[in-house]
Amino acid sequence: MTPPPPRRRRGSGAPERSYPRKGSVRRSQMITTYGVGSMVAVDSESFIVAGTDSWNIAEAPRIHEHRLARVLGVKGFRLPPASDDTSKDGVHVRRFPLWHSCPSCNSLQHVRGFNSPPGKNECGDCQEDLVPSRFVIACSHGHIDDFPYWKWAHRNNRDEGVTGLCGGELRLRTTGRTASLRSIVISCTCGIPEVSMEGAFRSRALRDLRVRCTGKRPWLKDAPAEFCTESPRTLQRGSSMAWQPVVRSALSIPPWSDGLAARLADHWEVLRTLDRAGIEIYLKALTLRQAEEIPVEAVLALLEAERHEEAQVEEEADHNSRYVALRKQEYERLQAGNAERDNTRDEQFICEPPNSSSASLQPYGLATPMLVKRLREVRALKSFTRVHTPDSHTNTHEAPLSLAEQDWLPAMEVEGEGVFLRLETERLDEWADQVGVAARVERIRTNHERLLREKASDAQSVPSSPATPRMVLLHTLAHVLINEWSLEAGYPAASLRERLYTDGFMAGLLIYTATSDSAGSLGGLVAQGEPRKLVTSLRSALRRTEWCSADPLCIESEASGADSINLAACHACVLLPETSCEQNNGLLDRALLVGTPEDPSVGFFRDVLTS
């Protein structure tokens, strides 16, 4: 009988790879997927993205968005740097997690214990590539550390489990019997019975093991460990809950959208200190240098707009209310429009009403739609969270992007198009006063406020839920239209986004394409805003919403979705890709659009569907 061939090992004859091995991500992913503090896999290795104070941004392009920078308290934004073989520019990373295992000898230990050859991440004995730990521990304050394998393996032997001085070596192997954690087995050469990873993800697993948060922040260079009283949780290294970005965005609107503010960005601090005569002299000198005239009146208008906006910001007590004020400015501009014929080709915001009559939309309670033929959006990474999903209405702890305070944030800019829809407030208020409508929204609100209390770090400052009949209706309407337009106009649902305007007097929504890939602006979405097409697609979307393949369970649901903050909403009818939704697919109820079999009157559009 022929013996089996020996196990293939990478010998000295195999081509060597340079260290560190390079991996590449798109610049936009540095804001949404692989930002500061996140873990990225490169070949068979794992790294954590370092803080912005370690980035080399000498060649990184600047991004200007005056209104958003003011709200976030920074001077400006930078596009995450890109590097090549000749550039020193780039984003730094650090190896994490530090515990690795060898797939050949099953050794499990700190990466330094493997005696790897210089420039390689492999077992010194087996010459096999090391496998980074699949498991990490993290707390809701953003701290993260290696999983405590010693304590987990010795948890039934408390003396050795506490001290970690049994003198043995850990081993990790996979039985292959199942795909569950039960098949991942940890053992120690000291002779203790081997244990599986089953139960490691229980909420009290680490607390019962007396494992406390170490307060480590490995993404920040030389950061001291913080004192932390939070209980850590076990997470998969690639879990979405190991890193959740806190992104804030703004649309470029007049008077900041014509490119003049970007041209004057390096001179703005000087111009703010001058009177009119001084500004005229300064601009004349600048015109001679740039060989392009800068209108004095336009600069004065920008300065006046800045003073007015700063006064509005100072009136707001916290960041969230300032962000709402920013949305109100966008809402007013979307209502007012900005005609293409009145602007130059450099204008980044073009918004006009359709040429045809909007009378056919009146039965639906819709005001005249606005066609946003050109828009620019800036998205900035403000911070990030772990364990808990960030919510703009909670005071969830946000982990910093740098150890030292920076006057800039990483950001990206995207251009696209969209359709702005607004409901008639009188009809909306009359509908919202119905007992059945108020009762359904109150159920959503109660569940959401319970969630906010659980997430709040301070029980005395729990924010109120934004769930109102107006908000839930507009949010659900945005979802069904995105689903409809993805079918009718050929857009992937993930390339369409919603932007809600529901606070205070606002009652509108913007559906737009603002992506950094090919599914951008080709006029197809703007065409859906023409009244004739809009009526057809709106009626079709509402007809689809009347029935769900999960009915009657879906329409009769008392609570659904993550954290039970939805009612009649599921993946078969309303939910979208998470990148398209501002509320993480929460605060939705399609019954508010079309009603229920028991109470059709709660549907805002029920009369239109039955006529």
Coordinates of C-alpha atoms in Angstrom, one line a residue, residues 254-532:
P254 CA -26.1 77.6 -1.0
P255 CA -24.3 79.8 -0.2
W256 CA -21.6 77.2 0.5
S257 CA -22.1 75.0 -2.6
D258 CA -20.7 77.1 -5.5
G259 CA -17.0 76.3 -4.9
L260 CA -16.1 79.8 -3.6
A261 CA -15.9 78.7 0.0
A262 CA -13.4 75.9 -0.9
R263 CA -11.2 78.3 -2.8
L264 CA -11.1 80.6 0.2
A265 CA -10.6 77.9 2.8
D266 CA -6.9 78.8 3.4
H267 CA -7.7 82.5 3.7
W268 CA -11.0 82.3 5.7
E269 CA -9.5 83.0 9.1
V270 CA -7.9 86.2 7.8
L271 CA -11.1 87.3 6.0
R272 CA -13.2 86.9 9.1
T273 CA -11.1 89.6 10.9
L274 CA -11.3 92.2 8.2
D275 CA -13.9 94.9 7.5
R276 CA -15.3 95.6 4.0
A277 CA -12.4 97.8 2.9
G278 CA -9.8 95.3 4.2
I279 CA -11.6 92.5 2.4
E280 CA -11.6 94.4 -0.9
I281 CA -7.8 94.9 -0.7
Y282 CA -7.1 91.3 0.3
L283 CA -9.2 90.0 -2.5
K284 CA -7.5 92.2 -5.1
A285 CA -4.1 90.8 -4.0
L286 CA -5.6 87.3 -4.1
T287 CA -7.0 87.9 -7.6
L288 CA -3.6 88.9 -8.9
R289 CA -2.1 85.7 -7.5
Q290 CA -4.8 83.3 -8.8
A291 CA -5.6 85.2 -12.0
E292 CA -9.3 84.8 -11.3
E293 CA -11.5 87.5 -9.9
I294 CA -13.3 86.8 -6.6
P295 CA -16.6 88.9 -6.1
V296 CA -16.5 91.0 -3.0
E297 CA -20.3 90.7 -2.5
A298 CA -20.2 87.0 -2.6
V299 CA -17.5 86.8 0.1
L300 CA -19.5 89.3 2.2
A301 CA -22.6 87.1 1.8
L302 CA -20.6 84.0 3.0
L303 CA -19.4 85.9 6.0
E304 CA -22.9 87.0 6.9
A305 CA -24.3 83.5 6.4
E306 CA -21.6 82.2 8.7
R307 CA -22.4 84.7 11.5
H308 CA -26.1 83.8 11.2
E309 CA -25.4 80.0 11.3
E310 CA -23.0 80.4 14.3
A311 CA -25.7 82.3 16.2
Q312 CA -28.1 79.4 15.5
V313 CA -25.5 76.8 16.7
E314 CA -24.8 78.7 19.9
E315 CA -28.5 78.6 20.8
E316 CA -28.4 74.8 20.7
A317 CA -27.3 73.0 23.9
D318 CA -25.7 69.8 22.6
H319 CA -24.3 68.2 19.4
N320 CA -27.6 66.4 18.5
S321 CA -29.6 69.5 18.6
R322 CA -27.0 71.3 16.5
Y323 CA -27.2 68.4 14.0
V324 CA -31.0 68.9 13.9
A325 CA -30.5 72.6 13.2
L326 CA -28.2 71.6 10.2
R327 CA -31.0 69.4 8.9
K328 CA -33.5 72.3 9.2
Q329 CA -31.3 74.4 7.0
E330 CA -31.2 71.7 4.3
Y331 CA -35.0 71.3 4.5
E332 CA -35.6 75.0 3.9
R333 CA -33.3 75.0 1.0
L334 CA -34.8 71.8 -0.5
Q335 CA -38.2 73.5 -0.3
A336 CA -36.9 76.8 -1.9
G337 CA -34.9 75.1 -4.6
N338 CA -31.9 76.4 -6.6
A339 CA -32.6 76.6 -10.3
E340 CA -29.9 75.5 -12.8
R341 CA -30.4 78.5 -15.0
D342 CA -29.4 80.9 -12.2
N343 CA -26.1 79.2 -11.4
T344 CA -22.8 78.3 -13.0
R345 CA -21.4 74.8 -13.8
D346 CA -19.5 74.9 -10.5
E347 CA -22.7 74.9 -8.4
Q348 CA -23.0 71.6 -6.5
F349 CA -26.7 71.9 -5.5
I350 CA -29.3 72.1 -8.2
C351 CA -32.9 71.6 -7.1
E352 CA -36.0 72.4 -9.2
P353 CA -39.7 71.6 -9.3
P354 CA -40.9 69.4 -12.3
N355 CA -42.2 71.1 -15.4
S356 CA -45.5 69.2 -15.4
S357 CA -48.4 69.8 -13.1
S358 CA -48.4 68.1 -9.6
A359 CA -52.2 68.0 -9.3
S360 CA -52.3 64.2 -9.6
L361 CA -50.3 64.0 -6.3
Q362 CA -52.9 65.9 -4.2
P363 CA -55.0 62.8 -3.4
Y364 CA -51.8 61.3 -1.8
G365 CA -51.3 64.3 0.4
L366 CA -48.0 65.1 -1.3
A367 CA -46.8 68.6 -2.1
T368 CA -45.0 69.5 -5.3
P369 CA -41.9 67.3 -5.4
M370 CA -38.4 68.8 -5.9
L371 CA -36.0 67.2 -8.4
V372 CA -32.5 67.4 -7.0
K373 CA -30.5 67.2 -10.2
R374 CA -27.2 67.7 -8.5
L375 CA -26.1 67.3 -5.0
R376 CA -22.9 66.8 -3.0
E377 CA -22.7 65.0 0.4
V378 CA -19.8 65.0 2.8
R379 CA -19.7 62.0 5.3
A380 CA -17.3 62.3 8.2
L381 CA -16.2 59.6 10.7
K382 CA -16.7 61.3 14.1
S383 CA -15.9 58.3 16.3
F384 CA -17.0 54.7 16.8
T385 CA -18.6 52.3 19.2
R386 CA -18.3 48.7 20.2
V387 CA -20.9 46.2 21.5
H388 CA -23.8 48.7 21.1
T389 CA -25.1 50.0 17.8
P390 CA -24.7 53.8 17.7
D391 CA -27.9 55.8 17.8
S392 CA -28.1 59.5 17.2
H393 CA -30.7 59.7 19.9
T394 CA -28.7 58.0 22.7
N395 CA -25.7 59.0 24.7
T396 CA -23.8 55.8 23.8
H397 CA -20.1 56.1 24.7
E398 CA -18.1 57.0 21.6
A399 CA -14.5 55.9 21.4
P400 CA -12.0 58.6 20.1
L401 CA -10.2 58.4 16.8
S402 CA -6.9 59.8 18.3
L403 CA -5.1 60.2 21.6
A404 CA -4.3 63.9 21.0
E405 CA -7.1 66.2 19.9
Q406 CA -7.1 66.8 16.2
D407 CA -8.6 69.8 14.3
W408 CA -9.7 67.5 11.4
L409 CA -11.7 64.4 10.8
P410 CA -11.5 61.7 8.0
A411 CA -14.3 62.2 5.5
M412 CA -15.4 61.4 2.0
E413 CA -17.4 63.3 -0.5
V414 CA -19.9 61.9 -3.0
E415 CA -22.0 63.4 -5.7
G416 CA -25.4 62.2 -6.9
E417 CA -29.0 63.1 -7.5
G418 CA -32.3 62.7 -5.7
V419 CA -36.0 63.4 -5.2
F420 CA -37.3 65.4 -2.3
L421 CA -40.9 64.7 -1.2
R422 CA -43.0 66.6 1.3
L423 CA -46.3 65.7 2.9
E424 CA -49.1 68.3 3.5
T425 CA -48.8 69.1 7.2
E426 CA -52.5 69.8 7.8
R427 CA -53.6 66.4 6.4
L428 CA -50.7 64.8 8.3
D429 CA -51.6 66.3 11.6
E430 CA -55.3 65.3 11.2
W431 CA -54.3 61.7 10.5
A432 CA -51.8 61.6 13.4
D433 CA -54.6 62.6 15.9
Q434 CA -56.5 59.4 15.3
V435 CA -56.6 57.1 18.4
G436 CA -55.5 54.0 16.4
V437 CA -52.5 55.7 14.9
A438 CA -51.4 57.1 18.2
A439 CA -51.7 53.7 19.9
R440 CA -49.5 51.9 17.3
V441 CA -46.8 54.6 17.5
E442 CA -46.9 54.5 21.3
R443 CA -46.0 50.8 21.3
I444 CA -43.0 51.6 19.1
R445 CA -42.1 54.5 21.3
T446 CA -42.4 52.5 24.5
N447 CA -40.1 49.8 23.2
H448 CA -37.6 52.3 21.9
E449 CA -37.4 54.3 25.1
R450 CA -36.8 51.0 27.0
L451 CA -33.9 50.4 24.7
L452 CA -32.6 53.9 25.2
R453 CA -32.7 53.4 29.0
E454 CA -30.7 50.2 28.7
K455 CA -28.1 51.9 26.5
A456 CA -27.8 55.1 28.5
S457 CA -24.7 55.5 30.6
D458 CA -26.4 58.0 32.8
A459 CA -29.9 57.1 34.0
Q460 CA -30.7 60.7 34.7
S461 CA -30.2 61.8 31.1
V462 CA -32.1 59.3 29.0
P463 CA -33.2 61.0 25.8
S464 CA -36.8 60.7 24.5
S465 CA -37.5 58.5 21.5
P466 CA -37.9 60.3 18.1
A467 CA -40.8 57.9 17.2
T468 CA -43.9 60.0 16.3
P469 CA -46.6 59.3 13.8
R470 CA -45.0 61.7 11.3
M471 CA -41.6 60.2 11.7
V472 CA -42.6 56.5 11.4
L473 CA -44.9 57.3 8.4
L474 CA -42.2 59.2 6.5
H475 CA -39.5 56.6 7.4
T476 CA -41.6 53.7 6.2
L477 CA -42.7 55.6 3.0
A478 CA -39.0 56.1 2.2
H479 CA -38.3 52.4 2.5
V480 CA -41.1 51.3 0.3
L481 CA -40.2 53.8 -2.4
I482 CA -36.6 52.8 -2.3
N483 CA -37.7 49.2 -2.8
E484 CA -40.0 50.2 -5.6
W485 CA -37.4 52.3 -7.4
S486 CA -34.8 49.6 -7.2
L487 CA -37.2 47.5 -9.2
E488 CA -38.5 50.1 -11.6
A489 CA -35.4 52.2 -12.2
G490 CA -32.8 49.5 -12.0
Y491 CA -30.9 50.9 -9.1
P492 CA -29.5 48.5 -6.5
A493 CA -31.3 49.1 -3.2
A494 CA -27.9 49.6 -1.5
S495 CA -27.1 52.5 -3.8
L496 CA -30.2 54.5 -2.8
R497 CA -30.2 56.3 0.6
E498 CA -32.8 58.1 2.6
R499 CA -32.5 61.4 4.4
L500 CA -35.4 62.2 6.8
Y501 CA -36.7 65.6 7.8
T502 CA -39.2 65.0 10.6
D503 CA -38.3 67.1 13.6
G504 CA -40.5 70.1 14.5
F505 CA -42.3 71.6 11.5
M506 CA -40.5 69.4 9.0
A507 CA -42.4 66.7 7.1
G508 CA -40.2 65.6 4.2
L509 CA -37.8 62.9 2.9
L510 CA -35.0 62.9 0.4
I511 CA -34.2 59.7 -1.5
Y512 CA -30.9 60.1 -3.4
T513 CA -28.0 58.3 -5.0
A514 CA -24.8 59.3 -3.4
T515 CA -22.3 56.5 -4.0
S516 CA -18.6 56.4 -4.8
D517 CA -19.1 53.7 -7.5
S518 CA -20.8 53.5 -10.9
A519 CA -24.3 53.5 -9.5
G520 CA -24.2 57.3 -9.2
S521 CA -26.1 60.1 -11.1
L522 CA -27.2 59.3 -14.6
G523 CA -30.6 61.1 -14.4
G524 CA -32.6 57.9 -13.8
L525 CA -33.6 58.7 -10.2
V526 CA -34.6 62.3 -11.0
A527 CA -36.9 61.0 -13.7
Q528 CA -38.8 59.0 -11.0
G529 CA -39.8 62.4 -9.4
E530 CA -41.8 63.5 -12.4
P531 CA -45.5 63.6 -11.2
R532 CA -46.8 61.1 -13.8

